[in-house]
């Protein structure tokens, strides 16, 4: 197989409502869509990096640079038969997981389409649907959080994740737990705390949380091990995990009891599956996180989350929660808190060219031999 052409486009979609975390506030998202032509077969991927370097070092601009100037030239016209061989073509590129995920995802889509298989089956998935939770951003008051929880519980979502930050943590969780005593609830700090906050974080043990996600530094596993030893609540690592080796080391150190696998963060479905396999072998549950992907990346997340070790509800909710009009058909929707597998070939969704064009900020085409 050979990639004959790569089309890149920075596409902007407005969010239905702004989303606030401990590090940033977003009213719209700019993601890079990657279209590949492999032996005449089209495939689509999505680079879901944030625009700012507050969640991770990568940004839309760095991803464009790496895709356009490195990953594209390193793969165009080169032969490969498996995704492992494809990834080997750009193995010298360090890090840059979001950029790599966009290209790899597109090639998975093309490969599955060429075999007339849905991607989840090609990956070895076993689920017919994935359970879906919602992630709620930081609000101006707790009343707004209650309104959001009521809305999404009414739509059937299976669990709620609250973004927390210093000053918006213990009292918030206490009030939510008092109002919803049986709610499957977890919190996400996006690296907002340090070991100086152990006593504060220990207070969260009182609220029967599923987990506390990435409370400490984005690149840490040592301090998380000390924190996990002090807590009853499972620590879940997100930003700290970029590879199966990272997952193995974190588990060996006791830095977490759960891992959030974000397909975009770890470089694509291949490494996501490897992390899943490490965790499954060690009895560590995983779930699929999200980066507010458009329908292309969201469909890839659904396919990866079909693997058997994804035993906890993920952040892969319906795209209608974020966008009034997505860039694919059919839309990715949750029904009674679950998203069914797409059974069409590849990702199972079709990009809508007119929607992509009208929302494109920048575009480029790379061709083999050009």
PDB file of C-alpha atoms in Angstrom, residues 63-309:
ATOM      1  CA  UNK A  63       0.657  19.757  14.467  1.00  0.00           C
ATOM      2  CA  UNK A  64       0.305  21.465  11.101  1.00  0.00           C
ATOM      3  CA  UNK A  65       4.071  21.882  10.912  1.00  0.00           C
ATOM      4  CA  UNK A  66       4.789  18.250  11.820  1.00  0.00           C
ATOM      5  CA  UNK A  67       2.108  16.839   9.510  1.00  0.00           C
ATOM      6  CA  UNK A  68       2.958  19.073   6.565  1.00  0.00           C
ATOM      7  CA  UNK A  69       6.755  19.126   6.829  1.00  0.00           C
ATOM      8  CA  UNK A  70       7.620  15.743   8.350  1.00  0.00           C
ATOM      9  CA  UNK A  71       4.936  13.042   8.543  1.00  0.00           C
ATOM     10  CA  UNK A  72       3.597  13.731   5.068  1.00  0.00           C
ATOM     11  CA  UNK A  73       6.963  13.717   3.261  1.00  0.00           C
ATOM     12  CA  UNK A  74       8.134  10.700   5.290  1.00  0.00           C
ATOM     13  CA  UNK A  75       5.182   8.557   4.204  1.00  0.00           C
ATOM     14  CA  UNK A  76       4.061   9.715   0.742  1.00  0.00           C
ATOM     15  CA  UNK A  77       4.751   7.063  -1.875  1.00  0.00           C
ATOM     16  CA  UNK A  78       6.457   4.712   0.603  1.00  0.00           C
ATOM     17  CA  UNK A  79       5.273   1.065   0.703  1.00  0.00           C
ATOM     18  CA  UNK A  80       3.614  -0.405   3.803  1.00  0.00           C
ATOM     19  CA  UNK A  81       1.297  -3.339   4.468  1.00  0.00           C
ATOM     20  CA  UNK A  82       0.389  -2.916   8.125  1.00  0.00           C
ATOM     21  CA  UNK A  83      -0.152   0.087  10.384  1.00  0.00           C
ATOM     22  CA  UNK A  84       2.936  -1.019  12.319  1.00  0.00           C
ATOM     23  CA  UNK A  85       4.949  -0.641   9.099  1.00  0.00           C
ATOM     24  CA  UNK A  86       3.340   2.735   8.398  1.00  0.00           C
ATOM     25  CA  UNK A  87       4.231   4.034  11.863  1.00  0.00           C
ATOM     26  CA  UNK A  88       7.764   2.739  11.358  1.00  0.00           C
ATOM     27  CA  UNK A  89       8.180   5.105   8.410  1.00  0.00           C
ATOM     28  CA  UNK A  90       8.084   8.067  10.807  1.00  0.00           C
ATOM     29  CA  UNK A  91       9.505   6.308  13.849  1.00  0.00           C
ATOM     30  CA  UNK A  92      12.256   8.922  14.163  1.00  0.00           C
ATOM     31  CA  UNK A  93       9.662  11.586  15.043  1.00  0.00           C
ATOM     32  CA  UNK A  94       9.656  12.001  18.825  1.00  0.00           C
ATOM     33  CA  UNK A  95       6.450  12.820  20.654  1.00  0.00           C
ATOM     34  CA  UNK A  96       3.899  14.834  18.658  1.00  0.00           C
ATOM     35  CA  UNK A  97       1.175  12.301  19.406  1.00  0.00           C
ATOM     36  CA  UNK A  98      -1.702  14.475  18.231  1.00  0.00           C
ATOM     37  CA  UNK A  99      -0.072  15.066  14.844  1.00  0.00           C
ATOM     38  CA  UNK A 100       0.766  11.379  14.425  1.00  0.00           C
ATOM     39  CA  UNK A 101      -2.774  10.364  15.434  1.00  0.00           C
ATOM     40  CA  UNK A 102      -4.327  12.418  12.646  1.00  0.00           C
ATOM     41  CA  UNK A 103      -2.344  10.648   9.917  1.00  0.00           C
ATOM     42  CA  UNK A 104      -2.497   7.188  11.469  1.00  0.00           C
ATOM     43  CA  UNK A 105      -6.264   7.439  11.962  1.00  0.00           C
ATOM     44  CA  UNK A 106      -6.754   8.298   8.297  1.00  0.00           C
ATOM     45  CA  UNK A 107      -4.676   5.288   7.258  1.00  0.00           C
ATOM     46  CA  UNK A 108      -6.633   2.956   9.564  1.00  0.00           C
ATOM     47  CA  UNK A 109      -9.814   4.258   7.889  1.00  0.00           C
ATOM     48  CA  UNK A 110      -8.406   3.642   4.403  1.00  0.00           C
ATOM     49  CA  UNK A 111      -7.097   0.189   5.367  1.00  0.00           C
ATOM     50  CA  UNK A 112     -10.442  -0.876   6.857  1.00  0.00           C
ATOM     51  CA  UNK A 113     -12.320   0.510   3.833  1.00  0.00           C
ATOM     52  CA  UNK A 114     -10.039  -1.400   1.462  1.00  0.00           C
ATOM     53  CA  UNK A 115     -10.929  -4.582   3.356  1.00  0.00           C
ATOM     54  CA  UNK A 116     -14.626  -3.629   3.532  1.00  0.00           C
ATOM     55  CA  UNK A 117     -14.521  -3.938   7.314  1.00  0.00           C
ATOM     56  CA  UNK A 118     -15.616  -1.586  10.099  1.00  0.00           C
ATOM     57  CA  UNK A 119     -12.633  -0.232  11.996  1.00  0.00           C
ATOM     58  CA  UNK A 120     -13.768  -1.642  15.341  1.00  0.00           C
ATOM     59  CA  UNK A 121     -13.651  -5.154  13.897  1.00  0.00           C
ATOM     60  CA  UNK A 122     -10.223  -4.614  12.356  1.00  0.00           C
ATOM     61  CA  UNK A 123      -8.944  -3.450  15.756  1.00  0.00           C
ATOM     62  CA  UNK A 124     -10.320  -6.554  17.483  1.00  0.00           C
ATOM     63  CA  UNK A 125     -13.212  -4.882  19.279  1.00  0.00           C
ATOM     64  CA  UNK A 126     -15.845  -7.031  20.963  1.00  0.00           C
ATOM     65  CA  UNK A 127     -18.550  -4.557  22.014  1.00  0.00           C
ATOM     66  CA  UNK A 128     -21.700  -3.680  20.100  1.00  0.00           C
ATOM     67  CA  UNK A 129     -21.953  -0.345  21.925  1.00  0.00           C
ATOM     68  CA  UNK A 130     -19.918   1.799  24.295  1.00  0.00           C
ATOM     69  CA  UNK A 131     -21.274   3.395  27.454  1.00  0.00           C
ATOM     70  CA  UNK A 132     -21.120   7.160  27.388  1.00  0.00           C
ATOM     71  CA  UNK A 133     -20.553   9.737  30.117  1.00  0.00           C
ATOM     72  CA  UNK A 134     -20.332  13.507  30.031  1.00  0.00           C
ATOM     73  CA  UNK A 135     -17.601  15.916  31.066  1.00  0.00           C
ATOM     74  CA  UNK A 136     -18.819  19.165  32.621  1.00  0.00           C
ATOM     75  CA  UNK A 137     -16.659  22.262  32.626  1.00  0.00           C
ATOM     76  CA  UNK A 138     -16.146  24.808  35.384  1.00  0.00           C
ATOM     77  CA  UNK A 139     -19.184  27.069  35.749  1.00  0.00           C
ATOM     78  CA  UNK A 140     -19.881  30.404  37.430  1.00  0.00           C
ATOM     79  CA  UNK A 141     -22.037  28.759  40.110  1.00  0.00           C
ATOM     80  CA  UNK A 142     -23.162  25.340  41.302  1.00  0.00           C
ATOM     81  CA  UNK A 143     -26.705  25.955  40.076  1.00  0.00           C
ATOM     82  CA  UNK A 144     -25.449  25.846  36.490  1.00  0.00           C
ATOM     83  CA  UNK A 145     -23.741  22.517  37.226  1.00  0.00           C
ATOM     84  CA  UNK A 146     -27.027  21.123  38.592  1.00  0.00           C
ATOM     85  CA  UNK A 147     -28.840  22.229  35.433  1.00  0.00           C
ATOM     86  CA  UNK A 148     -26.277  20.489  33.232  1.00  0.00           C
ATOM     87  CA  UNK A 149     -26.378  17.291  35.274  1.00  0.00           C
ATOM     88  CA  UNK A 150     -30.168  17.212  35.150  1.00  0.00           C
ATOM     89  CA  UNK A 151     -30.109  17.735  31.384  1.00  0.00           C
ATOM     90  CA  UNK A 152     -27.642  14.953  30.669  1.00  0.00           C
ATOM     91  CA  UNK A 153     -29.108  12.475  33.123  1.00  0.00           C
ATOM     92  CA  UNK A 154     -32.420  13.112  31.394  1.00  0.00           C
ATOM     93  CA  UNK A 155     -30.730  12.162  28.112  1.00  0.00           C
ATOM     94  CA  UNK A 156     -29.557   8.884  29.639  1.00  0.00           C
ATOM     95  CA  UNK A 157     -25.832   9.489  30.126  1.00  0.00           C
ATOM     96  CA  UNK A 158     -24.313   6.935  32.516  1.00  0.00           C
ATOM     97  CA  UNK A 159     -21.820   9.003  34.502  1.00  0.00           C
ATOM     98  CA  UNK A 160     -20.739  12.590  35.105  1.00  0.00           C
ATOM     99  CA  UNK A 161     -17.214  14.011  35.257  1.00  0.00           C
ATOM    100  CA  UNK A 162     -16.694  17.364  36.950  1.00  0.00           C
ATOM    101  CA  UNK A 163     -13.748  19.577  36.107  1.00  0.00           C
ATOM    102  CA  UNK A 164     -12.191  20.853  39.329  1.00  0.00           C
ATOM    103  CA  UNK A 165      -9.577  23.463  40.228  1.00  0.00           C
ATOM    104  CA  UNK A 166      -8.362  25.109  43.438  1.00  0.00           C
ATOM    105  CA  UNK A 167     -11.360  26.899  44.922  1.00  0.00           C
ATOM    106  CA  UNK A 168     -13.786  24.834  42.825  1.00  0.00           C
ATOM    107  CA  UNK A 169     -13.375  21.379  44.288  1.00  0.00           C
ATOM    108  CA  UNK A 170     -14.426  19.952  47.676  1.00  0.00           C
ATOM    109  CA  UNK A 171     -17.497  22.119  48.256  1.00  0.00           C
ATOM    110  CA  UNK A 172     -18.624  21.589  44.663  1.00  0.00           C
ATOM    111  CA  UNK A 173     -18.300  17.813  44.929  1.00  0.00           C
ATOM    112  CA  UNK A 174     -20.002  17.773  48.326  1.00  0.00           C
ATOM    113  CA  UNK A 175     -23.007  19.662  47.008  1.00  0.00           C
ATOM    114  CA  UNK A 176     -23.267  17.525  43.885  1.00  0.00           C
ATOM    115  CA  UNK A 177     -23.063  14.312  45.924  1.00  0.00           C
ATOM    116  CA  UNK A 178     -25.725  15.558  48.374  1.00  0.00           C
ATOM    117  CA  UNK A 179     -28.095  16.287  45.497  1.00  0.00           C
ATOM    118  CA  UNK A 180     -27.275  13.118  43.517  1.00  0.00           C
ATOM    119  CA  UNK A 181     -26.391  10.412  46.083  1.00  0.00           C
ATOM    120  CA  UNK A 182     -26.446   7.555  43.544  1.00  0.00           C
ATOM    121  CA  UNK A 183     -24.744   9.322  40.640  1.00  0.00           C
ATOM    122  CA  UNK A 184     -21.686   7.677  39.068  1.00  0.00           C
ATOM    123  CA  UNK A 185     -19.342  10.625  39.624  1.00  0.00           C
ATOM    124  CA  UNK A 186     -15.686  11.395  38.969  1.00  0.00           C
ATOM    125  CA  UNK A 187     -13.538  14.525  38.889  1.00  0.00           C
ATOM    126  CA  UNK A 188     -10.758  15.805  36.631  1.00  0.00           C
ATOM    127  CA  UNK A 189      -8.154  18.321  37.807  1.00  0.00           C
ATOM    128  CA  UNK A 190      -6.069  18.663  34.622  1.00  0.00           C
ATOM    129  CA  UNK A 191      -2.874  18.913  36.701  1.00  0.00           C
ATOM    130  CA  UNK A 192      -4.105  21.772  38.906  1.00  0.00           C
ATOM    131  CA  UNK A 193      -2.706  20.485  42.252  1.00  0.00           C
ATOM    132  CA  UNK A 194       0.587  19.526  43.911  1.00  0.00           C
ATOM    133  CA  UNK A 195       1.575  17.253  46.794  1.00  0.00           C
ATOM    134  CA  UNK A 196       1.054  20.259  49.073  1.00  0.00           C
ATOM    135  CA  UNK A 197      -2.668  19.672  48.448  1.00  0.00           C
ATOM    136  CA  UNK A 198      -2.776  16.076  49.718  1.00  0.00           C
ATOM    137  CA  UNK A 199      -4.937  16.933  52.728  1.00  0.00           C
ATOM    138  CA  UNK A 200      -7.420  18.760  50.521  1.00  0.00           C
ATOM    139  CA  UNK A 201      -7.561  15.922  47.995  1.00  0.00           C
ATOM    140  CA  UNK A 202      -8.037  13.375  50.794  1.00  0.00           C
ATOM    141  CA  UNK A 203     -11.330  15.119  51.580  1.00  0.00           C
ATOM    142  CA  UNK A 204     -12.636  13.854  48.239  1.00  0.00           C
ATOM    143  CA  UNK A 205     -12.453  10.308  49.639  1.00  0.00           C
ATOM    144  CA  UNK A 206     -15.720  11.067  51.468  1.00  0.00           C
ATOM    145  CA  UNK A 207     -17.798  11.298  48.291  1.00  0.00           C
ATOM    146  CA  UNK A 208     -17.624   7.808  46.749  1.00  0.00           C
ATOM    147  CA  UNK A 209     -15.984   8.962  43.525  1.00  0.00           C
ATOM    148  CA  UNK A 210     -15.152   6.567  40.711  1.00  0.00           C
ATOM    149  CA  UNK A 211     -11.751   8.253  40.373  1.00  0.00           C
ATOM    150  CA  UNK A 212      -9.719  11.459  40.538  1.00  0.00           C
ATOM    151  CA  UNK A 213      -8.195  12.182  37.136  1.00  0.00           C
ATOM    152  CA  UNK A 214      -4.714  13.701  36.719  1.00  0.00           C
ATOM    153  CA  UNK A 215      -4.576  15.733  39.934  1.00  0.00           C
ATOM    154  CA  UNK A 216      -0.814  16.444  39.732  1.00  0.00           C
ATOM    155  CA  UNK A 217       1.651  17.539  37.048  1.00  0.00           C
ATOM    156  CA  UNK A 218       0.999  16.602  33.423  1.00  0.00           C
ATOM    157  CA  UNK A 219       4.310  14.733  33.086  1.00  0.00           C
ATOM    158  CA  UNK A 220       4.475  13.087  36.512  1.00  0.00           C
ATOM    159  CA  UNK A 221       4.106   9.532  37.762  1.00  0.00           C
ATOM    160  CA  UNK A 222       6.361   9.667  40.862  1.00  0.00           C
ATOM    161  CA  UNK A 223       4.313  12.140  42.905  1.00  0.00           C
ATOM    162  CA  UNK A 224       1.099  10.480  41.759  1.00  0.00           C
ATOM    163  CA  UNK A 225       2.353   7.253  43.355  1.00  0.00           C
ATOM    164  CA  UNK A 226       2.796   9.067  46.672  1.00  0.00           C
ATOM    165  CA  UNK A 227      -0.662  10.610  46.311  1.00  0.00           C
ATOM    166  CA  UNK A 228      -2.336   7.314  45.409  1.00  0.00           C
ATOM    167  CA  UNK A 229      -0.857   5.724  48.531  1.00  0.00           C
ATOM    168  CA  UNK A 230      -2.531   8.438  50.607  1.00  0.00           C
ATOM    169  CA  UNK A 231      -5.973   8.160  48.970  1.00  0.00           C
ATOM    170  CA  UNK A 232      -8.765   5.609  49.025  1.00  0.00           C
ATOM    171  CA  UNK A 233     -10.153   6.966  45.751  1.00  0.00           C
ATOM    172  CA  UNK A 234      -8.460   5.591  42.615  1.00  0.00           C
ATOM    173  CA  UNK A 235      -6.141   7.996  40.831  1.00  0.00           C
ATOM    174  CA  UNK A 236      -6.587   7.970  37.051  1.00  0.00           C
ATOM    175  CA  UNK A 237      -3.738   9.124  34.825  1.00  0.00           C
ATOM    176  CA  UNK A 238      -4.430  10.992  31.601  1.00  0.00           C
ATOM    177  CA  UNK A 239      -1.822  13.535  30.478  1.00  0.00           C
ATOM    178  CA  UNK A 240       1.038  11.452  31.936  1.00  0.00           C
ATOM    179  CA  UNK A 241       0.388   8.458  29.671  1.00  0.00           C
ATOM    180  CA  UNK A 242       1.642   8.627  26.084  1.00  0.00           C
ATOM    181  CA  UNK A 243       2.588   5.015  25.427  1.00  0.00           C
ATOM    182  CA  UNK A 244       2.276   1.437  26.584  1.00  0.00           C
ATOM    183  CA  UNK A 245       5.657   1.835  28.295  1.00  0.00           C
ATOM    184  CA  UNK A 246       4.340   4.838  30.233  1.00  0.00           C
ATOM    185  CA  UNK A 247       1.344   2.780  31.332  1.00  0.00           C
ATOM    186  CA  UNK A 248       3.552  -0.124  32.441  1.00  0.00           C
ATOM    187  CA  UNK A 249       5.820   2.133  34.474  1.00  0.00           C
ATOM    188  CA  UNK A 250       2.915   3.958  36.116  1.00  0.00           C
ATOM    189  CA  UNK A 251       1.264   0.684  37.106  1.00  0.00           C
ATOM    190  CA  UNK A 252       4.560  -0.734  38.416  1.00  0.00           C
ATOM    191  CA  UNK A 253       5.038   2.360  40.590  1.00  0.00           C
ATOM    192  CA  UNK A 254       1.481   2.321  41.910  1.00  0.00           C
ATOM    193  CA  UNK A 255       0.870   5.778  40.445  1.00  0.00           C
ATOM    194  CA  UNK A 256      -2.711   4.977  39.411  1.00  0.00           C
ATOM    195  CA  UNK A 257      -5.456   2.381  39.516  1.00  0.00           C
ATOM    196  CA  UNK A 258      -7.199   3.514  36.317  1.00  0.00           C
ATOM    197  CA  UNK A 259      -5.942   4.903  32.985  1.00  0.00           C
ATOM    198  CA  UNK A 260      -7.716   7.222  30.578  1.00  0.00           C
ATOM    199  CA  UNK A 261      -6.762   6.344  26.995  1.00  0.00           C
ATOM    200  CA  UNK A 262      -7.140   9.247  24.607  1.00  0.00           C
ATOM    201  CA  UNK A 263      -6.572   8.066  21.061  1.00  0.00           C
ATOM    202  CA  UNK A 264      -5.342  11.500  19.964  1.00  0.00           C
ATOM    203  CA  UNK A 265      -2.949  11.977  22.866  1.00  0.00           C
ATOM    204  CA  UNK A 266      -1.173   8.637  22.461  1.00  0.00           C
ATOM    205  CA  UNK A 267      -0.538   8.909  18.731  1.00  0.00           C
ATOM    206  CA  UNK A 268      -3.429   6.928  17.269  1.00  0.00           C
ATOM    207  CA  UNK A 269      -5.403   3.679  17.536  1.00  0.00           C
ATOM    208  CA  UNK A 270      -2.302   1.455  17.404  1.00  0.00           C
ATOM    209  CA  UNK A 271      -0.712   2.765  20.605  1.00  0.00           C
ATOM    210  CA  UNK A 272      -4.149   3.070  22.210  1.00  0.00           C
ATOM    211  CA  UNK A 273      -4.639  -0.661  21.648  1.00  0.00           C
ATOM    212  CA  UNK A 274      -1.174  -1.411  23.048  1.00  0.00           C
ATOM    213  CA  UNK A 275      -1.933   0.569  26.207  1.00  0.00           C
ATOM    214  CA  UNK A 276      -5.256  -1.256  26.500  1.00  0.00           C
ATOM    215  CA  UNK A 277      -3.459  -4.595  26.239  1.00  0.00           C
ATOM    216  CA  UNK A 278      -0.923  -3.690  28.961  1.00  0.00           C
ATOM    217  CA  UNK A 279      -3.683  -2.591  31.303  1.00  0.00           C
ATOM    218  CA  UNK A 280      -5.850  -5.626  30.569  1.00  0.00           C
ATOM    219  CA  UNK A 281      -2.943  -7.934  31.367  1.00  0.00           C
ATOM    220  CA  UNK A 282      -2.447  -6.155  34.699  1.00  0.00           C
ATOM    221  CA  UNK A 283      -6.135  -5.946  35.625  1.00  0.00           C
ATOM    222  CA  UNK A 284      -6.222  -2.132  35.382  1.00  0.00           C
ATOM    223  CA  UNK A 285      -9.507  -0.739  33.991  1.00  0.00           C
ATOM    224  CA  UNK A 286      -9.385   1.811  31.202  1.00  0.00           C
ATOM    225  CA  UNK A 287     -11.829   4.222  29.641  1.00  0.00           C
ATOM    226  CA  UNK A 288     -11.790   6.372  26.521  1.00  0.00           C
ATOM    227  CA  UNK A 289     -11.309  10.085  27.019  1.00  0.00           C
ATOM    228  CA  UNK A 290     -12.027  12.755  24.474  1.00  0.00           C
ATOM    229  CA  UNK A 291     -10.740  16.050  23.124  1.00  0.00           C
ATOM    230  CA  UNK A 292     -14.083  17.395  21.909  1.00  0.00           C
ATOM    231  CA  UNK A 293     -13.414  15.671  18.621  1.00  0.00           C
ATOM    232  CA  UNK A 294     -15.472  16.309  15.530  1.00  0.00           C
ATOM    233  CA  UNK A 295     -17.285  13.282  14.132  1.00  0.00           C
ATOM    234  CA  UNK A 296     -14.187  11.794  12.472  1.00  0.00           C
ATOM    235  CA  UNK A 297     -12.115  11.554  15.640  1.00  0.00           C
ATOM    236  CA  UNK A 298     -15.205  10.713  17.681  1.00  0.00           C
ATOM    237  CA  UNK A 299     -15.966   7.715  15.452  1.00  0.00           C
ATOM    238  CA  UNK A 300     -12.369   6.517  15.882  1.00  0.00           C
ATOM    239  CA  UNK A 301     -12.757   6.801  19.660  1.00  0.00           C
ATOM    240  CA  UNK A 302     -15.915   4.690  19.520  1.00  0.00           C
ATOM    241  CA  UNK A 303     -14.095   2.017  17.510  1.00  0.00           C
ATOM    242  CA  UNK A 304     -11.151   1.880  19.943  1.00  0.00           C
ATOM    243  CA  UNK A 305     -13.493   1.808  22.947  1.00  0.00           C
ATOM    244  CA  UNK A 306     -15.012  -1.410  21.583  1.00  0.00           C
ATOM    245  CA  UNK A 307     -11.960  -3.294  22.912  1.00  0.00           C
ATOM    246  CA  UNK A 308     -12.893  -5.474  25.911  1.00  0.00           C
ATOM    247  CA  UNK A 309     -10.826  -3.679  28.571  1.00  0.00           C
TER     248      UNK A 309
END
